[in-house]
Coordinates of C-alpha atoms in Angstrom, one line a residue:
Chain T
M535 CA -18.8 -1.5 18.0
R536 CA -21.4 -4.2 19.1
G537 CA -24.6 -4.9 17.4
G538 CA -24.2 -1.9 15.1
R539 CA -23.7 0.6 18.0
V540 CA -20.7 2.2 19.5
V541 CA -19.9 0.8 23.0
K542 CA -17.2 1.4 25.5
G543 CA -16.1 -0.7 28.5
V544 CA -13.8 -0.3 31.5
R545 CA -10.8 -2.7 31.4
F546 CA -12.6 -4.6 28.6
R547 CA -15.7 -5.3 30.7
E548 CA -19.2 -3.9 31.2
H549 CA -19.6 -2.2 27.8
V550 CA -22.3 0.4 27.6
V551 CA -23.8 1.9 24.4
V552 CA -22.4 5.4 23.8
G553 CA -24.0 6.3 20.5
D554 CA -24.7 5.8 16.8
I555 CA -21.7 5.0 14.6
I556 CA -22.3 7.7 11.9
E557 CA -23.2 10.4 14.3
L558 CA -20.1 9.8 16.4
A559 CA -17.8 9.3 13.3
T560 CA -18.9 12.7 11.7
R561 CA -18.7 14.5 15.1
Y562 CA -15.2 13.4 15.7
R563 CA -14.1 14.1 12.1
D564 CA -15.6 17.6 12.4
E565 CA -13.9 18.2 15.8
G566 CA -10.5 17.4 14.3
A567 CA -9.8 13.7 14.9
D568 CA -6.9 12.7 12.7
E569 CA -8.0 9.1 12.3
L570 CA -10.7 6.9 13.6
V571 CA -10.4 3.2 14.7
F572 CA -13.4 0.9 14.7
Y573 CA -13.2 -2.3 16.7
D574 CA -16.0 -4.9 16.1
I575 CA -15.2 -6.3 19.5
A576 CA -17.7 -9.3 19.3
A577 CA -16.4 -10.4 15.9
S578 CA -13.6 -12.7 16.9
P579 CA -15.3 -14.1 20.0
E580 CA -18.4 -14.9 17.8
G581 CA -16.2 -16.5 15.2
R582 CA -17.2 -14.1 12.4
S583 CA -15.6 -11.2 10.6
V584 CA -16.4 -7.5 10.8
D585 CA -19.8 -6.5 9.3
R586 CA -19.1 -4.8 5.9
A587 CA -22.3 -3.0 5.9
W588 CA -21.3 -0.4 8.5
V589 CA -17.9 -0.1 7.1
R590 CA -19.6 1.1 3.8
R591 CA -21.8 3.4 5.7
V592 CA -19.0 4.9 7.6
A593 CA -16.9 5.2 4.4
A594 CA -19.7 7.1 2.7
V595 CA -19.5 9.9 5.2
L596 CA -15.9 9.9 6.4
D597 CA -13.1 11.7 4.5
I598 CA -10.4 11.1 7.0
P599 CA -8.6 7.7 7.3
F600 CA -10.1 5.0 9.4
C601 CA -9.0 1.6 10.4
V602 CA -11.2 -1.4 11.1
A603 CA -10.6 -4.4 13.3
G604 CA -12.6 -7.4 14.2
G605 CA -12.2 -11.0 13.1
I606 CA -10.2 -10.3 9.9
R607 CA -8.8 -13.8 9.4
S608 CA -7.8 -13.8 5.7
V609 CA -6.6 -11.7 2.8
A610 CA -10.2 -12.0 1.4
D611 CA -11.7 -10.5 4.6
A612 CA -9.3 -7.6 4.4
E613 CA -9.9 -7.1 0.7
E614 CA -13.6 -6.6 1.4
V615 CA -13.1 -4.2 4.2
L616 CA -10.6 -2.1 2.3
A617 CA -12.7 -2.2 -0.8
A618 CA -15.7 -0.8 1.4
G619 CA -13.6 2.2 2.1
A620 CA -11.3 1.5 5.2
E621 CA -7.7 2.7 5.0
K622 CA -6.2 0.1 7.1
V623 CA -7.2 -3.2 8.8
S624 CA -6.1 -4.1 12.2
V625 CA -5.6 -7.7 13.3
N626 CA -5.3 -8.9 16.9
S627 CA -6.7 -12.3 17.9
P628 CA -6.5 -13.7 14.3
A629 CA -2.8 -12.8 14.1
L630 CA -2.2 -14.7 17.4
A631 CA -4.1 -17.7 16.0
D632 CA -2.2 -17.5 12.7
P633 CA 0.8 -15.3 12.8
A634 CA 1.6 -15.8 9.1
L635 CA -1.7 -13.8 8.4
V636 CA 0.5 -10.7 9.0
D637 CA 2.9 -11.7 6.3
R638 CA 0.1 -12.4 3.8
L639 CA -1.6 -9.2 4.4
A640 CA 1.6 -7.2 4.1
A641 CA 2.5 -8.9 0.8
R642 CA -0.9 -8.3 -0.6
F643 CA -1.7 -4.7 0.6
G644 CA 1.7 -3.3 1.7
S645 CA 2.7 -2.7 5.3
Q646 CA 1.1 0.7 5.5
C647 CA -2.3 -1.2 5.4
V648 CA -1.5 -3.6 8.1
V649 CA -2.0 -2.7 11.8
V650 CA -1.5 -5.1 14.5
G651 CA -3.4 -4.5 17.7
I652 CA -1.9 -5.8 20.9
D653 CA -3.9 -6.1 24.1
S654 CA -1.3 -6.3 26.7
E655 CA -2.0 -7.2 30.4
T656 CA 0.4 -6.4 33.3
T657 CA 1.0 -9.6 35.2
P658 CA 3.5 -10.9 37.8
A659 CA 5.2 -12.5 34.8
G660 CA 5.6 -9.1 32.9
W661 CA 3.6 -7.8 30.1
R662 CA 1.6 -10.5 28.4
V663 CA -0.5 -10.6 25.2
H664 CA -4.1 -11.4 25.6
A665 CA -6.5 -12.7 23.0
L666 CA -10.3 -12.6 22.5
T667 CA -10.5 -9.6 24.8
G668 CA -13.9 -8.6 23.4
D669 CA -15.6 -11.3 25.5
P670 CA -14.6 -11.2 29.2
G671 CA -15.6 -14.9 29.5
R672 CA -13.2 -16.1 26.8
A673 CA -10.3 -13.5 27.1
H674 CA -7.1 -15.5 27.8
D675 CA -3.3 -15.2 27.9
A676 CA -2.2 -15.8 24.4
G677 CA 1.1 -17.4 25.5
R678 CA 3.4 -14.6 24.4
A679 CA 5.3 -11.8 26.0
T680 CA 4.3 -8.4 24.6
L681 CA 7.6 -7.1 23.5
E682 CA 8.5 -10.4 21.8
W683 CA 5.2 -10.4 19.9
M684 CA 5.8 -6.8 18.9
R685 CA 9.2 -7.7 17.4
E686 CA 7.7 -10.7 15.6
V687 CA 4.8 -8.9 13.9
Q688 CA 7.1 -6.2 12.7
Q689 CA 9.4 -8.8 11.1
R690 CA 6.3 -10.2 9.5
G691 CA 5.4 -6.9 7.9
A692 CA 3.1 -5.0 10.4
G693 CA 3.2 -1.3 9.5
E694 CA 1.8 0.1 12.7
I695 CA 1.3 -1.2 16.2
V696 CA -1.6 -0.2 18.5
L697 CA -0.5 -1.1 22.1
N698 CA -3.5 -1.2 24.3
C699 CA -2.5 -1.4 27.9
M700 CA -5.3 -3.3 29.5
A701 CA -4.6 -2.4 33.1
S702 CA -5.2 1.3 32.4
D703 CA -8.0 0.9 29.8
G704 CA -11.1 2.9 30.5
V705 CA -10.0 4.1 33.9
R706 CA -8.6 7.5 32.8
R707 CA -5.5 7.6 35.1
G708 CA -3.0 8.0 32.3
Y709 CA -1.3 5.9 29.7
D710 CA 1.0 3.2 30.9
L711 CA 4.2 5.2 30.1
A712 CA 6.7 2.6 31.3
Q713 CA 5.3 0.0 29.1
L714 CA 4.8 2.3 26.1
A715 CA 8.5 3.5 26.4
A716 CA 9.7 -0.1 26.5
A717 CA 7.5 -0.7 23.4
R718 CA 8.9 2.3 21.6
A719 CA 12.4 1.0 22.1
V720 CA 11.6 -2.2 20.0
C721 CA 9.3 -0.5 17.5
T722 CA 10.6 0.8 14.1
V723 CA 7.0 1.3 12.8
P724 CA 4.6 3.9 14.1
L725 CA 3.4 3.2 17.6
V726 CA 0.0 4.1 18.7
A727 CA -0.7 4.4 22.5
S728 CA -4.1 3.2 23.8
G729 CA -5.7 2.8 27.1
G730 CA -5.9 5.2 30.0
A731 CA -6.3 8.8 28.7
G732 CA -8.0 10.9 31.3
T733 CA -6.6 14.4 31.0
V734 CA -4.8 16.7 28.5
E735 CA -1.6 16.1 30.4
H736 CA -1.9 12.3 29.9
F737 CA -1.8 12.9 26.1
A738 CA 1.1 15.3 26.3
A739 CA 3.0 12.8 28.4
V740 CA 2.5 9.9 26.0
F741 CA 4.2 11.8 23.3
T742 CA 7.1 13.5 25.3
D743 CA 7.8 10.8 27.9
A744 CA 6.9 7.6 26.0
G745 CA 7.7 8.7 22.4
A746 CA 4.4 7.4 21.0
D747 CA 3.6 8.5 17.4
A748 CA 0.0 8.8 18.1
A749 CA -2.5 8.6 21.0
L750 CA -5.8 6.7 20.8
A751 CA -8.6 7.3 23.2
A752 CA -12.3 6.6 23.6
S753 CA -13.8 7.2 26.9
V754 CA -12.7 10.8 27.3
F755 CA -14.1 11.7 24.0
H756 CA -17.3 9.6 24.2
S757 CA -18.2 11.2 27.6
G758 CA -17.3 14.7 26.5
A759 CA -14.7 15.0 29.2
I760 CA -12.1 16.2 26.7
A761 CA -13.0 18.0 23.5
I762 CA -10.6 17.4 20.6
P763 CA -10.1 21.1 19.6
A764 CA -9.1 22.1 23.2
L765 CA -6.9 19.0 23.4
K766 CA -5.1 19.9 20.2
A767 CA -4.7 23.6 21.2
A768 CA -3.1 22.4 24.6
L769 CA -0.8 19.9 22.8
A770 CA 0.3 22.6 20.4
R771 CA 1.1 25.0 23.3
A772 CA 3.2 22.1 24.8
G773 CA 5.3 22.1 21.6
I774 CA 3.8 18.8 20.2
E775 CA 3.1 19.0 16.4
V776 CA -0.6 18.6 15.7
R777 CA -2.9 19.0 12.7
R778 CA -5.1 22.1 13.1
Chain N
M482 CA -16.9 11.1 -17.9
I483 CA -14.3 10.4 -15.1
V484 CA -13.3 6.8 -14.8
I485 CA -11.8 5.5 -11.5
V486 CA -9.6 2.6 -12.8
D487 CA -10.7 -0.6 -10.9
Y488 CA -7.8 -3.1 -10.8
E489 CA -8.7 -4.7 -7.4
A490 CA -6.4 -2.5 -5.4
G491 CA -8.7 -1.3 -2.7
N492 CA -9.8 2.2 -1.6
I493 CA -12.1 2.9 -4.6
A494 CA -15.2 3.7 -2.6
S495 CA -13.5 6.5 -0.8
V496 CA -12.3 8.1 -4.0
L497 CA -15.7 8.0 -5.6
N498 CA -17.2 9.5 -2.4
M499 CA -14.8 12.4 -2.5
I500 CA -15.5 13.0 -6.1
R501 CA -19.2 13.1 -5.4
K502 CA -18.6 15.5 -2.5
A503 CA -16.6 17.8 -4.8
G504 CA -19.6 18.0 -7.0
G505 CA -18.6 15.6 -9.8
D506 CA -19.4 12.1 -10.7
A507 CA -17.4 9.1 -11.9
I508 CA -17.7 5.5 -12.9
V509 CA -15.6 2.7 -11.4
S510 CA -14.4 0.4 -14.1
G511 CA -11.7 -2.0 -15.1
R512 CA -12.9 -2.3 -18.6
A513 CA -10.8 -1.1 -21.5
D514 CA -13.9 0.1 -23.4
D515 CA -14.9 2.5 -20.5
I516 CA -11.3 3.8 -20.2
K517 CA -11.3 4.5 -23.9
R518 CA -14.3 6.9 -23.5
A519 CA -12.9 8.6 -20.3
S520 CA -12.5 12.4 -20.2
K521 CA -10.4 12.0 -17.1
L522 CA -8.8 9.0 -15.4
I523 CA -8.0 8.3 -11.7
L524 CA -5.6 5.5 -10.7
P525 CA -6.2 4.9 -7.1
G526 CA -4.5 2.3 -5.1
V527 CA -3.6 0.5 -1.9
G528 CA -1.3 -2.4 -2.0
S529 CA 2.1 -3.7 -3.2
F530 CA 3.7 -2.5 -6.5
D531 CA 3.8 -5.8 -8.3
H532 CA 0.3 -6.9 -7.3
G533 CA -0.9 -3.6 -8.7
I534 CA 0.9 -3.7 -12.1
T535 CA 0.1 -7.4 -12.5
H536 CA -3.6 -6.6 -12.1
L537 CA -3.5 -3.7 -14.5
Q538 CA -1.8 -6.0 -17.1
A539 CA -4.3 -8.9 -16.5
K540 CA -7.0 -6.5 -17.6
S541 CA -5.0 -5.2 -20.5
L542 CA -5.2 -1.7 -19.2
P543 CA -1.6 -0.2 -19.5
S544 CA -1.7 0.2 -23.3
V545 CA -5.2 1.8 -23.3
M546 CA -4.2 4.1 -20.5
R547 CA -1.2 5.1 -22.4
E548 CA -3.3 5.9 -25.5
R549 CA -5.5 8.1 -23.4
V550 CA -2.6 10.0 -21.9
V551 CA -1.2 10.6 -25.4
A552 CA -4.7 11.9 -26.4
G553 CA -4.4 14.5 -23.6
V554 CA -6.7 13.0 -21.1
P555 CA -5.8 14.1 -17.5
L556 CA -4.6 11.1 -15.3
L557 CA -4.3 11.4 -11.6
G558 CA -2.4 8.7 -9.7
I559 CA -3.0 8.4 -6.0
C560 CA -0.5 6.7 -3.6
L561 CA 0.2 3.3 -5.1
G562 CA -1.4 4.8 -8.3
M563 CA 1.3 7.4 -8.2
Q564 CA 4.0 4.9 -7.9
L565 CA 2.6 2.8 -10.8
L566 CA 3.0 5.7 -13.1
A567 CA 6.8 5.6 -12.7
L568 CA 9.5 3.4 -14.2
R569 CA 10.3 1.1 -11.3
S570 CA 10.0 0.6 -7.6
E571 CA 12.3 -1.2 -5.2
E572 CA 9.2 -2.7 -3.8
G573 CA 8.8 -5.0 -6.8
V574 CA 10.5 -6.5 -9.8
Q575 CA 8.0 -5.6 -12.5
P576 CA 8.4 -2.3 -14.5
G577 CA 5.8 0.4 -13.9
L578 CA 3.7 2.2 -16.5
G579 CA 6.7 4.5 -17.4
L580 CA 4.5 7.6 -17.8
I581 CA 6.7 9.5 -15.5
R582 CA 10.5 9.2 -15.3
A583 CA 10.9 8.3 -11.7
N584 CA 12.0 5.4 -9.5
F585 CA 10.7 4.5 -6.0
K586 CA 13.0 3.9 -3.1
R587 CA 12.2 2.7 0.4
F588 CA 12.7 5.2 3.2
G589 CA 16.1 4.1 4.5
R590 CA 17.1 6.2 7.4
P591 CA 17.4 3.9 10.4
D592 CA 16.0 6.4 12.8
L593 CA 12.9 7.0 10.7
R594 CA 9.6 5.2 11.5
V595 CA 8.6 3.4 8.2
P596 CA 5.9 3.5 6.9
H597 CA 5.4 7.2 6.8
M598 CA 1.9 7.5 8.3
G599 CA -0.1 10.5 9.1
W600 CA -0.9 14.0 8.3
N601 CA 1.9 16.1 6.7
T602 CA 2.3 19.3 4.8
L603 CA 3.3 20.1 1.1
N604 CA 6.0 22.5 -0.1
V605 CA 4.8 23.4 -3.6
T606 CA 7.9 23.8 -5.8
R607 CA 6.2 24.3 -9.2
K608 CA 3.0 26.0 -10.2
H609 CA 0.2 23.5 -11.1
P610 CA -3.6 23.9 -11.3
L611 CA -4.0 20.9 -8.9
L612 CA -2.0 22.5 -6.2
D613 CA -2.9 26.1 -6.6
N614 CA -3.0 28.2 -3.4
I615 CA -2.0 25.6 -0.9
G616 CA -1.2 26.9 2.5
E617 CA 1.9 26.0 4.5
E618 CA -0.1 24.5 7.3
D619 CA -2.6 22.5 5.1
R620 CA -2.1 18.9 5.9
Y621 CA -2.6 15.8 3.8
Y622 CA -2.9 12.1 4.8
F623 CA 0.1 9.9 3.9
A624 CA 0.6 6.1 4.3
H625 CA 3.5 4.8 2.4
S626 CA 6.9 3.2 2.7
Y627 CA 8.4 4.2 -0.8
Y628 CA 9.1 7.7 -2.2
A629 CA 9.9 9.0 -5.8
L630 CA 13.2 10.0 -7.2
C631 CA 12.5 12.0 -10.3
E632 CA 15.0 11.7 -13.2
D633 CA 14.0 15.1 -14.3
P634 CA 13.7 17.6 -11.4
A635 CA 11.3 19.7 -13.5
D636 CA 8.7 17.0 -13.0
V637 CA 8.5 17.7 -9.2
L638 CA 5.4 19.5 -8.1
A639 CA 5.8 19.4 -4.4
T640 CA 7.9 18.0 -1.6
T641 CA 7.1 17.0 1.9
D642 CA 9.5 16.7 4.9
Y643 CA 10.0 13.3 6.5
G644 CA 13.6 13.1 7.7
G645 CA 14.4 15.4 4.8
P646 CA 12.3 16.4 1.8
F647 CA 10.8 13.7 -0.6
V648 CA 8.7 14.2 -3.7
S649 CA 5.1 14.2 -2.6
A650 CA 3.6 15.2 -6.0
Y651 CA 4.9 15.1 -9.5
A652 CA 3.6 15.7 -13.0
Q653 CA 4.6 15.4 -16.6
A654 CA 2.2 17.1 -19.1
N655 CA -1.3 15.8 -18.3
V656 CA -0.1 12.9 -15.9
V657 CA -0.1 13.8 -12.2
G658 CA 0.8 11.7 -9.2
V659 CA 0.2 12.5 -5.5
Q660 CA 1.7 10.3 -2.8
F661 CA -0.9 11.4 -0.2
H662 CA -4.6 10.4 -0.2
P663 CA -6.8 13.4 -1.2
E664 CA -9.8 11.2 -0.6
K665 CA -8.9 10.9 3.0
S666 CA -7.6 14.4 3.5
H667 CA -10.8 16.1 4.6
R668 CA -11.3 19.7 3.5
F669 CA -7.9 20.1 1.8
G670 CA -8.4 16.9 0.0
L671 CA -11.8 18.0 -1.1
R672 CA -10.4 21.2 -2.5
L673 CA -7.8 19.2 -4.5
M674 CA -10.5 17.1 -5.9
K675 CA -12.5 20.1 -7.0
R676 CA -9.3 21.4 -8.8
F677 CA -9.0 18.1 -10.6
L678 CA -12.6 18.3 -11.7
E679 CA -11.8 21.8 -13.2
M680 CA -8.6 20.6 -14.9

């Protein structure tokens, strides 16, 4: 989300508008999406919190779970977003700036409400967490190794982790299976794979080879390259349990 | 008049939206006066057990809710709302409303991902108007770390499999609790809400 529209970038840059929030949300719901995630990508870089007005608009039409991310820095921010109708909140940059935020959110809302998003870059020094990735000019290494941060946020009460592998984001060459499998090994909460889906086979592999609990994708759905009903049918044929 | 009990525990807008979709209407209120006049009550909820029960108490709602239940008013507890109907939960130290003789335990198997999050099916074990005609493949949305152990097995309405069966719906007389979120369970959730309106 940016400026009230849905946008998508490639490797977190050059975002283009792909459509209207409500139109896309209802379309994906009708096609069988199990859950939607909304990232207000400019919120943290702009030092503000996610706009409640569109959360309420989305909640008014969506009867499937959705998660909201974007500059949620306090229990009060999360309270408003949840009261507006979101099922979960996801924190990323704010948790890096204030790791105890995860503890406070889990104590107040329960772990099942608290998702930690991790933007992980592949570097010569290994997988590293990046912050403020919604703004290419300000994105930076947050000073943490990805798997270590993943362990820490679980101890603090995160109930779900969305691991977005930045090197594969938006380029549709497949999820980063090696990184996701390594993440799976240190993850006792549900792990959502993000970044790189391009074909039906990519989705199947992230479940069978990397052990992810869910797969998140944007580009292939926004562009129409993969339709959700066909994807689910193919996954079911591959023996993966899906909601039909 | 349906009253969605507002005790600052999130998720209320979605419950109201789903009731309206199902063709009903409701008011959202945390006032004892409104609850006294309710013909049906919904106790929604997202959050931790003690936070929920403390907020109900702060608004002096447990006693008025119990009065309404004794008077025969249907009460539906959803997720945390279901848990608050019980005696106790491992998650907190405060007692629950005690309307259903059950205690909540944390999922403990080390190989199980906790919380249990996602869409799962119901195995209906006892006939109940709310869960009439549910298909084996119908899926409902779950997001929870604790599950019910009923003192009286006759209270169990449905179980769900997550590393073994757990109680996903229970009822005692006019009090019903569901562990999943009908308000987030698309067409099957809508059907359940319609049934609740007809109850």
